[in-house]
Structures are given as structure tokens and as C-alpha cells.
PDB file of C-alpha atoms in Angstrom:
ATOM      1  CA  MET A 208      -0.184  -0.293  -0.145  1.00 71.00           C
ATOM      2  CA  VAL A 209       1.240   3.339  -0.696  1.00 69.00           C
ATOM      3  CA  ARG A 210       1.152   6.011   2.157  1.00 75.00           C
ATOM      4  CA  LEU A 211       2.042   9.789   1.443  1.00 72.00           C
ATOM      5  CA  ASN A 212       2.051  11.507   4.503  1.00 77.00           C
ATOM      6  CA  ARG A 213       3.753  15.042   3.228  1.00 78.00           C
ATOM      7  CA  ILE A 214       2.901  15.893  -0.123  1.00 80.00           C
ATOM      8  CA  TYR A 215       6.074  18.111  -0.405  1.00 83.00           C
ATOM      9  CA  THR A 216       9.869  16.738   0.108  1.00 82.00           C
ATOM     10  CA  ARG A 217      12.120  19.719  -1.072  1.00 83.00           C
ATOM     11  CA  THR A 218      14.586  17.083  -2.053  1.00 77.00           C
ATOM     12  CA  GLY A 219      13.647  18.348  -5.720  1.00 85.00           C
ATOM     13  CA  ASP A 220      14.181  22.174  -5.020  1.00 85.00           C
ATOM     14  CA  ASP A 221      17.800  21.711  -6.678  1.00 88.00           C
ATOM     15  CA  GLY A 222      15.740  20.675 -10.430  1.00 89.00           C
ATOM     16  CA  THR A 223      16.608  16.555  -9.744  1.00 88.00           C
ATOM     17  CA  THR A 224      13.742  14.027  -9.063  1.00 86.00           C
ATOM     18  CA  GLY A 225      14.220  10.624  -7.263  1.00 85.00           C
ATOM     19  CA  LEU A 226      13.860   6.975  -9.799  1.00 87.00           C
ATOM     20  CA  VAL A 227      12.927   3.942  -7.980  1.00 88.00           C
ATOM     21  CA  ASP A 228      16.069   2.608  -7.740  1.00 86.00           C
ATOM     22  CA  GLY A 229      17.218   5.946  -5.534  1.00 85.00           C
ATOM     23  CA  SER A 230      19.267   7.243  -7.951  1.00 86.00           C
ATOM     24  CA  ARG A 231      18.370  11.051  -8.800  1.00 91.00           C
ATOM     25  CA  VAL A 232      18.033  12.495 -12.059  1.00 88.00           C
ATOM     26  CA  SER A 233      17.378  15.913 -13.467  1.00 86.00           C
ATOM     27  CA  LYS A 234      13.717  17.231 -14.025  1.00 91.00           C
ATOM     28  CA  ALA A 235      14.765  17.733 -17.671  1.00 91.00           C
ATOM     29  CA  ASP A 236      16.200  13.971 -18.343  1.00 94.00           C
ATOM     30  CA  PRO A 237      14.138  12.554 -21.103  1.00 96.00           C
ATOM     31  CA  ARG A 238      13.033   9.979 -18.975  1.00 96.00           C
ATOM     32  CA  MET A 239      11.493  12.229 -16.937  1.00 96.00           C
ATOM     33  CA  ALA A 240       9.875  13.977 -19.753  1.00 97.00           C
ATOM     34  CA  ALA A 241       7.990  10.763 -20.801  1.00 98.00           C
ATOM     35  CA  ILE A 242       6.708  10.198 -17.035  1.00 97.00           C
ATOM     36  CA  GLY A 243       5.414  13.521 -17.468  1.00 97.00           C
ATOM     37  CA  ASP A 244       3.539  12.649 -20.550  1.00 98.00           C
ATOM     38  CA  VAL A 245       2.197   9.658 -19.737  1.00 98.00           C
ATOM     39  CA  ASP A 246       1.025  11.750 -16.329  1.00 98.00           C
ATOM     40  CA  GLU A 247      -0.471  14.293 -18.672  1.00 98.00           C
ATOM     41  CA  ALA A 248      -2.205  11.133 -20.931  1.00 98.00           C
ATOM     42  CA  ASN A 249      -3.590   9.805 -17.838  1.00 98.00           C
ATOM     43  CA  SER A 250      -4.602  13.350 -16.885  1.00 98.00           C
ATOM     44  CA  ALA A 251      -6.551  13.554 -20.076  1.00 98.00           C
ATOM     45  CA  ILE A 252      -8.552  10.492 -19.758  1.00 98.00           C
ATOM     46  CA  GLY A 253      -9.487  11.314 -16.144  1.00 98.00           C
ATOM     47  CA  ALA A 254     -10.949  14.445 -17.884  1.00 98.00           C
ATOM     48  CA  ALA A 255     -12.590  12.086 -20.275  1.00 98.00           C
ATOM     49  CA  VAL A 256     -13.711   9.713 -17.492  1.00 98.00           C
ATOM     50  CA  ALA A 257     -15.450  12.410 -15.821  1.00 98.00           C
ATOM     51  CA  LEU A 258     -17.569  13.140 -19.001  1.00 98.00           C
ATOM     52  CA  LEU A 259     -19.018   9.815 -18.958  1.00 97.00           C
ATOM     53  CA  ASP A 260     -21.633   7.756 -17.602  1.00 95.00           C
ATOM     54  CA  ASP A 261     -20.778   4.484 -16.054  1.00 96.00           C
ATOM     55  CA  GLY A 262     -20.781   1.965 -18.560  1.00 95.00           C
ATOM     56  CA  PRO A 263     -17.932  -0.577 -20.492  1.00 96.00           C
ATOM     57  CA  VAL A 264     -15.843   2.464 -21.711  1.00 97.00           C
ATOM     58  CA  ARG A 265     -15.945   4.301 -18.754  1.00 98.00           C
ATOM     59  CA  ALA A 266     -14.627   1.228 -16.698  1.00 98.00           C
ATOM     60  CA  ALA A 267     -11.891   0.695 -19.432  1.00 98.00           C
ATOM     61  CA  LEU A 268     -10.603   4.063 -19.113  1.00 98.00           C
ATOM     62  CA  ILE A 269     -10.467   3.777 -15.401  1.00 98.00           C
ATOM     63  CA  ARG A 270      -8.518   0.322 -15.856  1.00 98.00           C
ATOM     64  CA  VAL A 271      -6.133   2.012 -18.260  1.00 98.00           C
ATOM     65  CA  GLN A 272      -5.756   4.777 -15.588  1.00 98.00           C
ATOM     66  CA  ASN A 273      -4.124   2.477 -13.120  1.00 97.00           C
ATOM     67  CA  ASP A 274      -2.314   0.920 -16.335  1.00 98.00           C
ATOM     68  CA  LEU A 275      -0.814   4.173 -16.699  1.00 98.00           C
ATOM     69  CA  PHE A 276       0.444   4.569 -13.192  1.00 96.00           C
ATOM     70  CA  ASP A 277       2.135   1.317 -13.691  1.00 96.00           C
ATOM     71  CA  CYS A 278       3.735   2.347 -16.862  1.00 97.00           C
ATOM     72  CA  GLY A 279       5.290   5.324 -14.918  1.00 96.00           C
ATOM     73  CA  ALA A 280       6.662   3.055 -12.087  1.00 94.00           C
ATOM     74  CA  ASP A 281       7.950   1.012 -15.410  1.00 95.00           C
ATOM     75  CA  ILE A 282       9.843   4.114 -16.850  1.00 96.00           C
ATOM     76  CA  ALA A 283      10.706   5.640 -13.455  1.00 94.00           C
ATOM     77  CA  THR A 284      12.679   2.181 -13.043  1.00 92.00           C
ATOM     78  CA  PRO A 285      16.430   1.969 -14.335  1.00 89.00           C
ATOM     79  CA  GLY A 286      18.101  -1.545 -14.886  1.00 80.00           C
ATOM     80  CA  ASP A 287      16.417  -4.868 -15.106  1.00 79.00           C
ATOM     81  CA  ASP A 288      15.129  -5.441 -11.517  1.00 77.00           C
ATOM     82  CA  PRO A 289      12.854  -8.675 -11.904  1.00 76.00           C
ATOM     83  CA  GLN A 290      10.647  -7.256  -8.820  1.00 79.00           C
ATOM     84  CA  ALA A 291      10.059  -4.258 -10.439  1.00 83.00           C
ATOM     85  CA  LEU A 292       6.440  -3.141 -11.194  1.00 88.00           C
ATOM     86  CA  ARG A 293       6.359  -3.305 -15.106  1.00 93.00           C
ATOM     87  CA  ILE A 294       3.553  -3.132 -17.932  1.00 95.00           C
ATOM     88  CA  THR A 295       3.176  -6.613 -18.699  1.00 96.00           C
ATOM     89  CA  PRO A 296       2.091  -8.456 -21.934  1.00 97.00           C
ATOM     90  CA  ALA A 297      -1.075  -9.513 -20.242  1.00 98.00           C
ATOM     91  CA  GLN A 298      -1.977  -5.653 -20.305  1.00 98.00           C
ATOM     92  CA  VAL A 299      -0.850  -4.911 -23.810  1.00 98.00           C
ATOM     93  CA  ALA A 300      -3.465  -8.161 -24.851  1.00 98.00           C
ATOM     94  CA  TRP A 301      -6.188  -6.848 -22.667  1.00 98.00           C
ATOM     95  CA  LEU A 302      -5.879  -3.831 -24.316  1.00 98.00           C
ATOM     96  CA  GLU A 303      -5.911  -5.313 -27.878  1.00 98.00           C
ATOM     97  CA  THR A 304      -9.044  -7.224 -27.239  1.00 98.00           C
ATOM     98  CA  ALA A 305     -10.904  -4.082 -25.560  1.00 97.00           C
ATOM     99  CA  ILE A 306     -10.189  -2.517 -28.976  1.00 97.00           C
ATOM    100  CA  ASP A 307     -11.294  -5.508 -31.203  1.00 97.00           C
ATOM    101  CA  ALA A 308     -14.442  -5.777 -28.945  1.00 96.00           C
ATOM    102  CA  ALA A 309     -15.154  -2.195 -29.143  1.00 95.00           C
ATOM    103  CA  ASN A 310     -13.952  -1.843 -33.172  1.00 95.00           C
ATOM    104  CA  ALA A 311     -16.517  -5.070 -33.676  1.00 95.00           C
ATOM    105  CA  GLY A 312     -19.525  -2.926 -33.513  1.00 91.00           C
ATOM    106  CA  LEU A 313     -18.880   0.094 -35.129  1.00 94.00           C
ATOM    107  CA  GLN A 314     -19.184   0.528 -39.247  1.00 89.00           C
ATOM    108  CA  PRO A 315     -15.945   0.624 -40.959  1.00 90.00           C
ATOM    109  CA  LEU A 316     -14.831   4.286 -41.503  1.00 90.00           C
ATOM    110  CA  THR A 317     -14.919   5.516 -45.165  1.00 88.00           C
ATOM    111  CA  SER A 318     -13.019   8.987 -44.474  1.00 90.00           C
ATOM    112  CA  PHE A 319     -11.094  10.171 -41.623  1.00 95.00           C
ATOM    113  CA  ILE A 320     -12.666  11.455 -38.826  1.00 95.00           C
ATOM    114  CA  LEU A 321     -12.087  14.977 -37.215  1.00 95.00           C
ATOM    115  CA  PRO A 322     -11.570  15.132 -33.542  1.00 96.00           C
ATOM    116  CA  GLY A 323     -14.757  15.610 -31.992  1.00 95.00           C
ATOM    117  CA  GLY A 324     -18.440  14.531 -31.972  1.00 94.00           C
ATOM    118  CA  SER A 325     -19.621  14.695 -28.301  1.00 95.00           C
ATOM    119  CA  ALA A 326     -17.892  16.557 -25.130  1.00 96.00           C
ATOM    120  CA  ALA A 327     -16.421  12.899 -23.988  1.00 97.00           C
ATOM    121  CA  ALA A 328     -15.705  11.986 -27.453  1.00 97.00           C
ATOM    122  CA  ALA A 329     -13.719  15.205 -28.218  1.00 97.00           C
ATOM    123  CA  ALA A 330     -11.932  14.829 -24.663  1.00 98.00           C
ATOM    124  CA  LEU A 331     -11.125  11.159 -25.658  1.00 98.00           C
ATOM    125  CA  HIS A 332      -9.344  12.582 -29.237  1.00 98.00           C
ATOM    126  CA  VAL A 333      -7.595  14.830 -26.934  1.00 98.00           C
ATOM    127  CA  ALA A 334      -6.370  12.204 -24.807  1.00 98.00           C
ATOM    128  CA  ARG A 335      -5.095   9.971 -27.578  1.00 98.00           C
ATOM    129  CA  ALA A 336      -3.279  13.137 -29.156  1.00 98.00           C
ATOM    130  CA  VAL A 337      -1.584  13.403 -25.313  1.00 98.00           C
ATOM    131  CA  THR A 338      -1.123   9.828 -25.684  1.00 98.00           C
ATOM    132  CA  ARG A 339       0.643   9.912 -28.899  1.00 98.00           C
ATOM    133  CA  ARG A 340       2.957  12.621 -27.823  1.00 98.00           C
ATOM    134  CA  ALA A 341       3.933  10.325 -24.775  1.00 98.00           C
ATOM    135  CA  GLU A 342       4.835   7.590 -27.042  1.00 98.00           C
ATOM    136  CA  ARG A 343       7.243  10.093 -28.837  1.00 98.00           C
ATOM    137  CA  THR A 344       8.930  11.172 -25.915  1.00 98.00           C
ATOM    138  CA  MET A 345       9.090   7.594 -24.607  1.00 97.00           C
ATOM    139  CA  VAL A 346      10.743   6.613 -28.145  1.00 98.00           C
ATOM    140  CA  ALA A 347      13.389   9.612 -27.548  1.00 97.00           C
ATOM    141  CA  ALA A 348      14.113   8.829 -24.193  1.00 97.00           C
ATOM    142  CA  SER A 349      14.713   5.464 -24.942  1.00 95.00           C
ATOM    143  CA  ALA A 350      17.832   6.871 -27.070  1.00 95.00           C
ATOM    144  CA  SER A 351      19.423   7.581 -23.822  1.00 93.00           C
ATOM    145  CA  ALA A 352      17.885   5.144 -21.486  1.00 92.00           C
ATOM    146  CA  THR A 353      16.797   1.675 -21.683  1.00 90.00           C
ATOM    147  CA  LEU A 354      12.903   1.614 -21.557  1.00 93.00           C
ATOM    148  CA  SER A 355      10.875  -1.646 -21.510  1.00 93.00           C
ATOM    149  CA  PRO A 356       9.354  -2.134 -24.737  1.00 95.00           C
ATOM    150  CA  ILE A 357       6.234  -3.698 -23.446  1.00 96.00           C
ATOM    151  CA  ALA A 358       5.393  -0.233 -22.107  1.00 97.00           C
ATOM    152  CA  LEU A 359       6.208   1.283 -25.597  1.00 97.00           C
ATOM    153  CA  SER A 360       3.924  -1.323 -26.961  1.00 98.00           C
ATOM    154  CA  TYR A 361       0.972  -0.331 -24.243  1.00 98.00           C
ATOM    155  CA  VAL A 362       1.210   2.993 -25.222  1.00 98.00           C
ATOM    156  CA  ASN A 363       1.101   2.828 -28.824  1.00 98.00           C
ATOM    157  CA  ARG A 364      -1.672   0.465 -28.324  1.00 98.00           C
ATOM    158  CA  LEU A 365      -3.676   2.818 -26.051  1.00 98.00           C
ATOM    159  CA  SER A 366      -3.591   5.398 -28.862  1.00 98.00           C
ATOM    160  CA  ASP A 367      -5.702   3.032 -30.725  1.00 98.00           C
ATOM    161  CA  PHE A 368      -7.983   2.268 -27.899  1.00 98.00           C
ATOM    162  CA  LEU A 369      -8.846   5.867 -27.228  1.00 98.00           C
ATOM    163  CA  PHE A 370      -9.443   6.596 -30.977  1.00 98.00           C
ATOM    164  CA  VAL A 371     -11.968   3.365 -30.904  1.00 97.00           C
ATOM    165  CA  ALA A 372     -13.450   4.376 -27.224  1.00 98.00           C
ATOM    166  CA  ALA A 373     -14.272   7.758 -29.052  1.00 98.00           C
ATOM    167  CA  ARG A 374     -16.098   6.692 -32.036  1.00 97.00           C
ATOM    168  CA  VAL A 375     -18.372   4.491 -29.661  1.00 97.00           C
ATOM    169  CA  VAL A 376     -19.086   7.045 -27.293  1.00 97.00           C
ATOM    170  CA  ASN A 377     -19.968   9.041 -30.366  1.00 95.00           C
ATOM    171  CA  LYS A 378     -23.337   6.703 -31.057  1.00 94.00           C
ATOM    172  CA  ASN A 379     -20.999   3.798 -32.521  1.00 92.00           C
ATOM    173  CA  GLY A 380     -19.575   6.344 -34.921  1.00 91.00           C
ATOM    174  CA  ALA A 381     -23.153   8.095 -36.037  1.00 91.00           C
ATOM    175  CA  ASP A 382     -21.861  11.343 -34.512  1.00 94.00           C
ATOM    176  CA  ASP A 383     -18.582  11.290 -35.892  1.00 94.00           C
ATOM    177  CA  VAL A 384     -17.599  14.019 -38.074  1.00 92.00           C
ATOM    178  CA  LEU A 385     -16.354  12.905 -41.163  1.00 92.00           C
ATOM    179  CA  TRP A 386     -13.023  14.928 -42.957  1.00 93.00           C
ATOM    180  CA  VAL A 387     -13.920  16.907 -45.522  1.00 91.00           C
ATOM    181  CA  PRO A 388     -10.877  17.291 -47.921  1.00 91.00           C
ATOM    182  CA  GLY A 389     -10.149  20.911 -49.106  1.00 89.00           C
ATOM    183  CA  GLY A 390     -12.538  22.010 -46.309  1.00 74.00           C
ATOM    184  CA  SER A 391     -16.044  23.038 -47.393  1.00 69.00           C
ATOM    185  CA  ARG A 392     -15.437  23.793 -51.269  1.00 56.00           C
TER     186      ARG A 392
END
């Protein structure tokens, strides 16, 4: 169980922060940028959850939010500690199953769609875009630090799940806003 007695520690006042193994890195370290972007994706998902009624999409998103805490811990753990909290292949497989199940009830796309429709779907599209940024930041961080390829796969699948979830929330695609190439001409 995690117990937080104090919110501030003053240990980061010098511009550094601690990793899971106790080592300290700059808050500008690429690994910390990746953790920050994963946290922002989690927050964007939370904003979407706040717009949804109880149901399978909301329940799945709450599970994803918990998984993203695991992802942050994974990124914050240098080395190969077999006891470390890591994103697992089972978490990636669960996302793939959720994508397939949600997509099965949708009409095939005949056009790209604009991020929008309902407020909840628009929030999910924002979360998708933030998740894509988190993925790019993780890839950049992996140039200087060893990051879990499974965590990267999870974040890649997550953006796909958020896209499909937005379509489900948009009345199974009925309220999707189709892209009109060249605008309204």
C-alpha cells in the first residue's frame, strides 16, 4: 500500500528527482519528460472519464488509468530488476482485446474523422493526441535510457484504444465528424 504523509519533500528543489532505485536525475531528463507525458495522458483520460456515465468504456478507461501508473513506475525504474513493477504483455493483450471488441460494433470508416462529436468523444481524442505525444517522448527517452519495449507497445495500443473508444462514445460512430478534404469547397 502506498502511503503519502507529506506532499512536499524539498528534495527536488535543486532540479532533480528520484527514480525507483534511489538514483537522482535532472527533472529535464528525457526519462522524466516521458513520465510527465504519460501522467498528462492519464490526466486527459481522467477528464474524459468525468464526462462519461457508468458503462464499459468508462470502466475500461479507469483500468487504463491504473495501468498508466504502472507505466510511469516502469519508466522510472532503471535496469533489469525482476521485482520491479512493469507493464506486462497481459496488459497489452487486454488492450488489444478491448480494441477488437469495441471496433467490432462500429461501421468501417470511409473517411478520416475529425476529433470531435460529443464532449466526451472530443475529450477522448485529446487524450489520444496526448498519448501519441507520450509515445514519441518515450521513444526519444529510449535513445539515452533503456525503457521497456512492452511499455512502449502498451502506449502505442492505448492511442488506438482511445480512438475506438471515442467512436463508441460518438454513438458507435453515428456522431463522428467526417473529414472533408479541401474544406467546404
